[in-house]
PDB file of C-alpha atoms and ligand atoms in Angstrom:
ATOM      1  CA  MET E   1      -0.030   0.233  -0.257  1.00  0.00           C
ATOM      2  CA  ASN E   2       1.609   3.302  -0.887  1.00  0.00           C
ATOM      3  CA  ILE E   3       0.570   6.149   1.430  1.00  0.00           C
ATOM      4  CA  ILE E   4       0.867  10.065   1.845  1.00  0.00           C
ATOM      5  CA  PHE E   5       0.281  11.613   4.964  1.00  0.00           C
ATOM      6  CA  LEU E   6      -0.644  14.756   4.788  1.00  0.00           C
ATOM      7  CA  GLY E   7      -0.944  18.132   7.104  1.00  0.00           C
ATOM      8  CA  PRO E   8      -0.068  21.060   8.763  1.00  0.00           C
ATOM      9  CA  PRO E   9       3.487  20.880  10.989  1.00  0.00           C
ATOM     10  CA  GLY E  10       3.052  19.147  13.950  1.00  0.00           C
ATOM     11  CA  ALA E  11       0.165  17.222  12.894  1.00  0.00           C
ATOM     12  CA  GLY E  12       1.246  14.016  13.913  1.00  0.00           C
ATOM     13  CA  LYS E  13       2.294  13.060  10.642  1.00  0.00           C
ATOM     14  CA  GLY E  14       5.374  11.500  12.288  1.00  0.00           C
ATOM     15  CA  THR E  15       4.155  10.241  14.753  1.00  0.00           C
ATOM     16  CA  GLN E  16       2.012   7.833  13.049  1.00  0.00           C
ATOM     17  CA  ALA E  17       3.657   7.041   9.984  1.00  0.00           C
ATOM     18  CA  GLN E  18       6.744   5.311  12.334  1.00  0.00           C
ATOM     19  CA  ARG E  19       4.043   3.547  14.359  1.00  0.00           C
ATOM     20  CA  ILE E  20       1.568   2.160  11.049  1.00  0.00           C
ATOM     21  CA  CYS E  21       4.907   1.442   9.297  1.00  0.00           C
ATOM     22  CA  ALA E  22       5.927  -0.602  12.204  1.00  0.00           C
ATOM     23  CA  ALA E  23       2.550  -2.742  12.187  1.00  0.00           C
ATOM     24  CA  LEU E  24       2.433  -2.857   7.719  1.00  0.00           C
ATOM     25  CA  ASN E  25       5.944  -3.630   8.195  1.00  0.00           C
ATOM     26  CA  ILE E  26       6.829  -0.689   5.264  1.00  0.00           C
ATOM     27  CA  PRO E  27       9.377   2.101   5.250  1.00  0.00           C
ATOM     28  CA  GLN E  28       8.775   5.595   6.495  1.00  0.00           C
ATOM     29  CA  ILE E  29       9.552   7.894   3.809  1.00  0.00           C
ATOM     30  CA  SER E  30      10.259  11.256   5.734  1.00  0.00           C
ATOM     31  CA  THR E  31      11.840  13.633   3.292  1.00  0.00           C
ATOM     32  CA  GLY E  32      11.989  16.522   6.814  1.00  0.00           C
ATOM     33  CA  ASP E  33      14.445  13.696   8.418  1.00  0.00           C
ATOM     34  CA  ILE E  34      15.826  13.143   4.646  1.00  0.00           C
ATOM     35  CA  LEU E  35      16.664  16.416   5.102  1.00  0.00           C
ATOM     36  CA  ARG E  36      18.098  16.640   8.442  1.00  0.00           C
ATOM     37  CA  ARG E  37      20.480  13.502   8.130  1.00  0.00           C
ATOM     38  CA  ALA E  38      21.713  15.418   4.987  1.00  0.00           C
ATOM     39  CA  ILE E  39      21.918  18.958   6.645  1.00  0.00           C
ATOM     40  CA  LYS E  40      24.203  16.653   9.769  1.00  0.00           C
ATOM     41  CA  GLU E  41      26.100  15.028   7.359  1.00  0.00           C
ATOM     42  CA  GLN E  42      26.810  18.302   5.384  1.00  0.00           C
ATOM     43  CA  THR E  43      26.203  16.812   2.489  1.00  0.00           C
ATOM     44  CA  PRO E  44      25.661  19.323  -0.580  1.00  0.00           C
ATOM     45  CA  THR E  45      22.030  18.778  -0.347  1.00  0.00           C
ATOM     46  CA  GLY E  46      22.614  19.575   2.847  1.00  0.00           C
ATOM     47  CA  LEU E  47      24.446  22.754   2.464  1.00  0.00           C
ATOM     48  CA  LYS E  48      21.726  23.774   0.315  1.00  0.00           C
ATOM     49  CA  ALA E  49      18.549  22.662   2.477  1.00  0.00           C
ATOM     50  CA  LYS E  50      20.050  24.568   5.617  1.00  0.00           C
ATOM     51  CA  SER E  51      19.060  27.862   5.748  1.00  0.00           C
ATOM     52  CA  TYR E  52      15.659  27.053   3.898  1.00  0.00           C
ATOM     53  CA  ILE E  53      14.811  24.922   6.567  1.00  0.00           C
ATOM     54  CA  ASP E  54      16.372  27.022   9.160  1.00  0.00           C
ATOM     55  CA  ALA E  55      13.753  29.719   7.816  1.00  0.00           C
ATOM     56  CA  GLY E  56      10.767  27.808   7.757  1.00  0.00           C
ATOM     57  CA  LYS E  57      10.948  27.922   4.206  1.00  0.00           C
ATOM     58  CA  LEU E  58      10.085  24.902   1.567  1.00  0.00           C
ATOM     59  CA  VAL E  59      13.168  23.540   0.031  1.00  0.00           C
ATOM     60  CA  ALA E  60      13.035  23.708  -3.805  1.00  0.00           C
ATOM     61  CA  ASP E  61      10.713  21.418  -5.455  1.00  0.00           C
ATOM     62  CA  GLU E  62      13.772  19.824  -8.030  1.00  0.00           C
ATOM     63  CA  VAL E  63      16.035  19.119  -4.990  1.00  0.00           C
ATOM     64  CA  ILE E  64      12.491  17.053  -3.160  1.00  0.00           C
ATOM     65  CA  ILE E  65      11.704  15.849  -6.446  1.00  0.00           C
ATOM     66  CA  ASP E  66      14.992  13.620  -7.245  1.00  0.00           C
ATOM     67  CA  ILE E  67      15.537  12.727  -3.512  1.00  0.00           C
ATOM     68  CA  VAL E  68      11.650  10.984  -3.742  1.00  0.00           C
ATOM     69  CA  LYS E  69      12.591   9.517  -6.649  1.00  0.00           C
ATOM     70  CA  ASP E  70      15.770   8.004  -5.492  1.00  0.00           C
ATOM     71  CA  ARG E  71      14.144   6.741  -2.812  1.00  0.00           C
ATOM     72  CA  LEU E  72      11.601   4.892  -3.960  1.00  0.00           C
ATOM     73  CA  ALA E  73      13.062   3.364  -6.458  1.00  0.00           C
ATOM     74  CA  GLN E  74      15.120   1.385  -3.466  1.00  0.00           C
ATOM     75  CA  GLU E  75      14.534  -2.269  -2.848  1.00  0.00           C
ATOM     76  CA  ASP E  76      12.703  -1.756   0.319  1.00  0.00           C
ATOM     77  CA  CYS E  77       9.526   0.271  -0.765  1.00  0.00           C
ATOM     78  CA  GLN E  78       8.861  -2.209  -3.703  1.00  0.00           C
ATOM     79  CA  ASN E  79       5.520  -3.340  -0.702  1.00  0.00           C
ATOM     80  CA  GLY E  80       4.623   0.393   0.186  1.00  0.00           C
ATOM     81  CA  TYR E  81       5.321   3.065   1.845  1.00  0.00           C
ATOM     82  CA  ILE E  82       4.254   6.277   3.548  1.00  0.00           C
ATOM     83  CA  LEU E  83       5.403   9.458   2.571  1.00  0.00           C
ATOM     84  CA  ASP E  84       5.426  11.782   5.330  1.00  0.00           C
ATOM     85  CA  GLY E  85       6.348  15.200   4.595  1.00  0.00           C
ATOM     86  CA  PHE E  86       6.047  14.981   0.456  1.00  0.00           C
ATOM     87  CA  PRO E  87       3.983  16.006  -1.346  1.00  0.00           C
ATOM     88  CA  ARG E  88       4.116  19.493  -0.514  1.00  0.00           C
ATOM     89  CA  THR E  89       3.879  21.952  -3.145  1.00  0.00           C
ATOM     90  CA  VAL E  90       1.181  21.011  -6.155  1.00  0.00           C
ATOM     91  CA  PRO E  91       4.160  20.761  -8.684  1.00  0.00           C
ATOM     92  CA  GLN E  92       5.861  18.181  -6.311  1.00  0.00           C
ATOM     93  CA  ALA E  93       2.303  16.279  -6.436  1.00  0.00           C
ATOM     94  CA  GLU E  94       2.268  16.704  -9.817  1.00  0.00           C
ATOM     95  CA  ALA E  95       5.645  14.844  -9.701  1.00  0.00           C
ATOM     96  CA  LEU E  96       4.326  12.417  -7.964  1.00  0.00           C
ATOM     97  CA  THR E  97       1.910  11.057 -10.580  1.00  0.00           C
ATOM     98  CA  HIS E  98       4.586  10.210 -12.208  1.00  0.00           C
ATOM     99  CA  ILE E  99       6.738   8.163 -10.503  1.00  0.00           C
ATOM    100  CA  ALA E 100       4.166   6.143  -8.170  1.00  0.00           C
ATOM    101  CA  ASN E 101       0.650   4.776  -7.913  1.00  0.00           C
ATOM    102  CA  ILE E 102      -0.818   6.590  -4.597  1.00  0.00           C
ATOM    103  CA  ASP E 103      -3.221   4.439  -2.684  1.00  0.00           C
ATOM    104  CA  SER E 104      -4.832   6.447   0.622  1.00  0.00           C
ATOM    105  CA  VAL E 105      -3.795  10.062   1.131  1.00  0.00           C
ATOM    106  CA  ILE E 106      -4.601  10.364   5.296  1.00  0.00           C
ATOM    107  CA  GLU E 107      -5.025  14.123   6.007  1.00  0.00           C
ATOM    108  CA  LEU E 108      -4.610  15.020  10.107  1.00  0.00           C
ATOM    109  CA  ALA E 109      -6.214  18.028  10.369  1.00  0.00           C
ATOM    110  CA  VAL E 110      -5.411  20.404  13.724  1.00  0.00           C
ATOM    111  CA  ASP E 111      -5.945  23.945  14.492  1.00  0.00           C
ATOM    112  CA  ASP E 112      -3.033  26.289  14.853  1.00  0.00           C
ATOM    113  CA  GLN E 113      -2.948  26.994  18.538  1.00  0.00           C
ATOM    114  CA  HIS E 114      -2.954  23.092  19.277  1.00  0.00           C
ATOM    115  CA  LEU E 115      -0.132  23.053  16.731  1.00  0.00           C
ATOM    116  CA  ILE E 116       2.061  25.883  18.129  1.00  0.00           C
ATOM    117  CA  ASN E 117       1.645  24.013  22.033  1.00  0.00           C
ATOM    118  CA  ARG E 118       2.977  20.789  20.441  1.00  0.00           C
ATOM    119  CA  LEU E 119       6.023  22.076  18.398  1.00  0.00           C
ATOM    120  CA  SER E 120       7.412  24.073  20.863  1.00  0.00           C
ATOM    121  CA  GLY E 121       7.269  20.853  23.549  1.00  0.00           C
ATOM    122  CA  ARG E 122       8.641  18.400  20.658  1.00  0.00           C
ATOM    123  CA  ARG E 123      12.021  17.240  21.527  1.00  0.00           C
ATOM    124  CA  VAL E 124      13.760  14.799  18.767  1.00  0.00           C
ATOM    125  CA  CYS E 125      16.370  11.818  18.655  1.00  0.00           C
ATOM    126  CA  LEU E 126      18.588  12.996  16.039  1.00  0.00           C
ATOM    127  CA  LYS E 127      19.790   9.049  15.511  1.00  0.00           C
ATOM    128  CA  CYS E 128      16.680   6.850  15.468  1.00  0.00           C
ATOM    129  CA  GLY E 129      14.046   9.662  14.331  1.00  0.00           C
ATOM    130  CA  ALA E 130      11.926   9.214  17.709  1.00  0.00           C
ATOM    131  CA  THR E 131       9.844  11.622  18.724  1.00  0.00           C
ATOM    132  CA  TYR E 132       8.803  12.626  22.405  1.00  0.00           C
ATOM    133  CA  HIS E 133       6.892  15.793  23.997  1.00  0.00           C
ATOM    134  CA  ILE E 134       8.105  17.223  26.956  1.00  0.00           C
ATOM    135  CA  SER E 135       5.148  17.051  29.078  1.00  0.00           C
ATOM    136  CA  LEU E 136       5.832  13.532  28.444  1.00  0.00           C
ATOM    137  CA  LEU E 137       8.912  13.126  28.856  1.00  0.00           C
ATOM    138  CA  ASP E 138       9.219  13.272  33.074  1.00  0.00           C
ATOM    139  CA  GLY E 139      12.768  14.887  32.857  1.00  0.00           C
ATOM    140  CA  LYS E 140      14.432  12.285  30.699  1.00  0.00           C
ATOM    141  CA  THR E 141      16.514  14.315  28.079  1.00  0.00           C
ATOM    142  CA  THR E 142      17.405  10.769  26.046  1.00  0.00           C
ATOM    143  CA  CYS E 143      16.159   8.256  23.491  1.00  0.00           C
ATOM    144  CA  ALA E 144      13.710   5.886  25.054  1.00  0.00           C
ATOM    145  CA  ALA E 145      14.762   3.675  22.403  1.00  0.00           C
ATOM    146  CA  CYS E 146      18.191   4.383  21.583  1.00  0.00           C
ATOM    147  CA  GLY E 147      20.136   6.350  24.438  1.00  0.00           C
ATOM    148  CA  GLU E 148      20.679   9.350  21.888  1.00  0.00           C
ATOM    149  CA  GLU E 149      20.333  12.481  24.018  1.00  0.00           C
ATOM    150  CA  LEU E 150      17.042  14.326  22.823  1.00  0.00           C
ATOM    151  CA  ILE E 151      17.265  17.650  21.089  1.00  0.00           C
ATOM    152  CA  GLN E 152      14.589  20.890  20.134  1.00  0.00           C
ATOM    153  CA  ARG E 153      14.984  21.001  16.582  1.00  0.00           C
ATOM    154  CA  ASP E 154      16.107  24.396  15.497  1.00  0.00           C
ATOM    155  CA  ASP E 155      12.945  24.854  13.150  1.00  0.00           C
ATOM    156  CA  ASP E 156      10.732  24.137  16.289  1.00  0.00           C
ATOM    157  CA  LYS E 157      11.348  27.770  17.718  1.00  0.00           C
ATOM    158  CA  ALA E 158       8.694  29.983  17.960  1.00  0.00           C
ATOM    159  CA  GLU E 159       8.870  32.671  14.622  1.00  0.00           C
ATOM    160  CA  THR E 160      10.227  29.901  12.762  1.00  0.00           C
ATOM    161  CA  VAL E 161       6.729  28.263  13.618  1.00  0.00           C
ATOM    162  CA  LEU E 162       4.315  30.411  12.386  1.00  0.00           C
ATOM    163  CA  ASN E 163       6.752  30.685   9.292  1.00  0.00           C
ATOM    164  CA  ARG E 164       5.685  26.863   8.582  1.00  0.00           C
ATOM    165  CA  LEU E 165       2.092  27.597   9.289  1.00  0.00           C
ATOM    166  CA  THR E 166       1.864  30.356   7.004  1.00  0.00           C
ATOM    167  CA  VAL E 167       4.263  27.871   4.047  1.00  0.00           C
ATOM    168  CA  TYR E 168       1.444  25.457   4.709  1.00  0.00           C
ATOM    169  CA  HIS E 169      -1.964  27.318   4.456  1.00  0.00           C
ATOM    170  CA  ASP E 170      -0.343  29.013   1.330  1.00  0.00           C
ATOM    171  CA  GLN E 171       1.410  26.258  -0.122  1.00  0.00           C
ATOM    172  CA  THR E 172       0.247  22.763   1.164  1.00  0.00           C
ATOM    173  CA  ALA E 173      -2.847  22.593   2.122  1.00  0.00           C
ATOM    174  CA  PRO E 174      -4.084  23.881  -1.532  1.00  0.00           C
ATOM    175  CA  LEU E 175      -3.012  19.861  -2.125  1.00  0.00           C
ATOM    176  CA  VAL E 176      -6.303  18.869   0.071  1.00  0.00           C
ATOM    177  CA  SER E 177      -8.551  19.805  -2.492  1.00  0.00           C
ATOM    178  CA  PHE E 178      -6.431  18.341  -5.030  1.00  0.00           C
ATOM    179  CA  TYR E 179      -6.319  14.572  -3.389  1.00  0.00           C
ATOM    180  CA  GLU E 180     -10.082  15.235  -2.703  1.00  0.00           C
ATOM    181  CA  GLU E 181     -10.427  15.492  -6.515  1.00  0.00           C
ATOM    182  CA  LYS E 182      -8.963  12.040  -6.691  1.00  0.00           C
ATOM    183  CA  GLY E 183     -11.171  10.655  -4.532  1.00  0.00           C
ATOM    184  CA  LEU E 184      -8.476   9.776  -2.180  1.00  0.00           C
ATOM    185  CA  LEU E 185      -8.381  11.561   0.732  1.00  0.00           C
ATOM    186  CA  HIS E 186      -9.413  10.198   3.790  1.00  0.00           C
ATOM    187  CA  ARG E 187      -9.395  13.059   6.772  1.00  0.00           C
ATOM    188  CA  ILE E 188      -8.902  12.326  10.426  1.00  0.00           C
ATOM    189  CA  ASP E 189      -9.261  14.945  13.317  1.00  0.00           C
ATOM    190  CA  GLY E 190      -6.023  14.874  14.227  1.00  0.00           C
ATOM    191  CA  ALA E 191      -6.008  16.722  18.201  1.00  0.00           C
ATOM    192  CA  GLN E 192      -7.623  13.776  19.430  1.00  0.00           C
ATOM    193  CA  GLY E 193      -5.557  10.747  21.539  1.00  0.00           C
ATOM    194  CA  MET E 194      -2.412   8.877  19.466  1.00  0.00           C
ATOM    195  CA  ASP E 195      -3.975   5.624  19.993  1.00  0.00           C
ATOM    196  CA  VAL E 196      -7.312   6.955  19.050  1.00  0.00           C
ATOM    197  CA  ILE E 197      -5.784   8.129  15.987  1.00  0.00           C
ATOM    198  CA  PHE E 198      -3.855   4.998  15.110  1.00  0.00           C
ATOM    199  CA  GLN E 199      -7.122   3.132  15.784  1.00  0.00           C
ATOM    200  CA  SER E 200      -8.735   5.400  12.852  1.00  0.00           C
ATOM    201  CA  ILE E 201      -5.818   5.211  10.519  1.00  0.00           C
ATOM    202  CA  MET E 202      -5.981   1.361  10.393  1.00  0.00           C
ATOM    203  CA  GLU E 203      -9.862   1.373   9.615  1.00  0.00           C
ATOM    204  CA  THR E 204      -9.191   3.614   7.195  1.00  0.00           C
ATOM    205  CA  LEU E 205      -7.030   1.854   5.344  1.00  0.00           C
ATOM    206  CA  GLY E 206      -9.002  -1.668   6.105  1.00  0.00           C
ATOM    207  CA  VAL E 207      -6.432  -3.137   8.169  1.00  0.00           C
ATOM    208  CA  LYS E 208      -7.670  -4.595  11.682  1.00  0.00           C
TER     209      LYS E 208
HETATM  210  P1  LIG G 301       9.006  18.091   7.920  1.00  0.00           P
HETATM  211  O1  LIG G 301       9.899  17.333   8.902  1.00  0.00           O
HETATM  212  O2  LIG G 301       8.500  17.129   7.327  1.00  0.00           O
HETATM  213  O3  LIG G 301       8.407  19.107   9.143  1.00  0.00           O
HETATM  214  P2  LIG G 301       6.972  18.987   9.392  1.00  0.00           P
HETATM  215  O4  LIG G 301       6.033  19.053   8.618  1.00  0.00           O
HETATM  216  O5  LIG G 301       6.818  20.430   9.419  1.00  0.00           O
HETATM  217  O6  LIG G 301       6.101  18.100  10.242  1.00  0.00           O
HETATM  218  P3  LIG G 301       6.607  18.054  11.603  1.00  0.00           P
HETATM  219  O7  LIG G 301       8.127  16.749  11.392  1.00  0.00           O
HETATM  220  O8  LIG G 301       7.494  19.299  12.528  1.00  0.00           O
HETATM  221  O9  LIG G 301       5.498  17.670  12.081  1.00  0.00           O
HETATM  222  P4  LIG G 301       4.338  15.894  12.480  1.00  0.00           P
HETATM  223  O10 LIG G 301       3.543  16.383  11.888  1.00  0.00           O
HETATM  224  O11 LIG G 301       5.361  14.948  11.987  1.00  0.00           O
HETATM  225  O12 LIG G 301       4.274  16.335  13.969  1.00  0.00           O
HETATM  226  P5  LIG G 301       4.939  15.044  15.087  1.00  0.00           P
HETATM  227  O13 LIG G 301       4.443  13.287  14.787  1.00  0.00           O
HETATM  228  O14 LIG G 301       6.482  15.298  15.141  1.00  0.00           O
HETATM  229  O15 LIG G 301      10.064  19.040   7.300  1.00  0.00           O
HETATM  230  C1  LIG G 301      10.810  20.327   7.861  1.00  0.00           C
HETATM  231  C2  LIG G 301      10.958  20.946   7.478  1.00  0.00           C
HETATM  232  O16 LIG G 301      12.050  20.673   5.645  1.00  0.00           O
HETATM  233  C3  LIG G 301      10.221  22.068   5.917  1.00  0.00           C
HETATM  234  O17 LIG G 301       9.926  23.103   6.955  1.00  0.00           O
HETATM  235  C4  LIG G 301      10.879  22.064   4.661  1.00  0.00           C
HETATM  236  O18 LIG G 301      12.319  23.303   4.793  1.00  0.00           O
HETATM  237  C5  LIG G 301      11.681  20.951   4.737  1.00  0.00           C
HETATM  238  N1  LIG G 301      10.945  20.118   3.815  1.00  0.00           N
HETATM  239  C6  LIG G 301      10.381  18.534   4.288  1.00  0.00           C
HETATM  240  N2  LIG G 301       9.573  18.282   2.831  1.00  0.00           N
HETATM  241  C7  LIG G 301       9.771  18.665   2.147  1.00  0.00           C
HETATM  242  C8  LIG G 301       9.452  18.806   1.090  1.00  0.00           C
HETATM  243  N3  LIG G 301       8.302  18.162   0.491  1.00  0.00           N
HETATM  244  N4  LIG G 301       9.192  20.111   0.216  1.00  0.00           N
HETATM  245  C9  LIG G 301       9.688  21.251   0.484  1.00  0.00           C
HETATM  246  N5  LIG G 301      10.705  21.534   1.852  1.00  0.00           N
HETATM  247  C10 LIG G 301      10.706  20.251   2.645  1.00  0.00           C
HETATM  248  O19 LIG G 301       4.026  15.633  16.108  1.00  0.00           O
HETATM  249  C11 LIG G 301       4.380  16.646  16.218  1.00  0.00           C
HETATM  250  C12 LIG G 301       4.466  16.943  18.179  1.00  0.00           C
HETATM  251  O20 LIG G 301       3.050  16.777  18.723  1.00  0.00           O
HETATM  252  C13 LIG G 301       5.276  15.794  19.033  1.00  0.00           C
HETATM  253  O21 LIG G 301       6.130  16.209  20.220  1.00  0.00           O
HETATM  254  C14 LIG G 301       4.409  14.568  19.826  1.00  0.00           C
HETATM  255  O22 LIG G 301       5.042  13.807  20.264  1.00  0.00           O
HETATM  256  C15 LIG G 301       3.063  15.720  19.672  1.00  0.00           C
HETATM  257  N6  LIG G 301       1.820  14.497  19.210  1.00  0.00           N
HETATM  258  C16 LIG G 301       2.141  14.174  18.082  1.00  0.00           C
HETATM  259  N7  LIG G 301       0.583  13.633  17.985  1.00  0.00           N
HETATM  260  C17 LIG G 301       0.204  14.098  19.073  1.00  0.00           C
HETATM  261  C18 LIG G 301      -1.331  13.777  19.607  1.00  0.00           C
HETATM  262  N8  LIG G 301      -2.270  12.680  19.374  1.00  0.00           N
HETATM  263  N9  LIG G 301      -1.505  14.561  21.208  1.00  0.00           N
HETATM  264  C19 LIG G 301      -0.740  15.212  21.608  1.00  0.00           C
HETATM  265  N10 LIG G 301       0.541  15.299  20.837  1.00  0.00           N
HETATM  266  C20 LIG G 301       0.974  15.166  19.614  1.00  0.00           C
END
């Protein structure tokens, strides 16, 4: 099954993608994670992408489309995947139609105030990609999965979060109608608890 997770920053795409991928045994393709890894490794793509990400802007379509095309050609994607954070513009969605057949688009809908609270308290593990919220960490500062020190993403600082929300409403939200018109869109209330959302997605995908 080839699935897209669509939604604003902080909607829970990464959190749910990890859980659904584990349940379905398919890879999570997060363009944000790929770019952050490239920045950490100081690759040419990472060096180019850093200023855009730090400012809360989108990286150029051509760069992202090439990344996704290469990634989806790999062996582990042949039985399905979840695209988390791609596509994010209409040109990206149009390019994807030439690369893959999408079975389902899950939109996680959450209002902006809720998103600001979530993102300001998010802590992430750059080693394994696990995501936490400070309210549930009980003062712990390391990753429960791999032991790495948790960090706050640079783009989770207040001003950048507001930029990212503006970019979402201007450039990514039009994809809701793009996929609605294709009959692929399923909207789920992303403000519910994580377990409830997980169950709703599994039911929507027809998986028990
Ligand atoms: P990316 O990493 O994709 O960031 P994003 O889309 O802004 O999404 P986030 O990772 O911030 O949020 P999420 O929805 O995954 O939420 P999460 O599960 O972590 O992109 C970063 C940057 O890279 C972009 O700004 C851009 O510059 C660039 N980029 C990436 N893809 C691109 C593309 N295709 N084109 C161009 N540029 C691109 O949850 C958030 C927090 O909430 C966590 O703390 C979590 O624990 C908590 N939480 C989650 N669910 C719940 C719940 N149900 N209840 C309570 N708390 C919850």
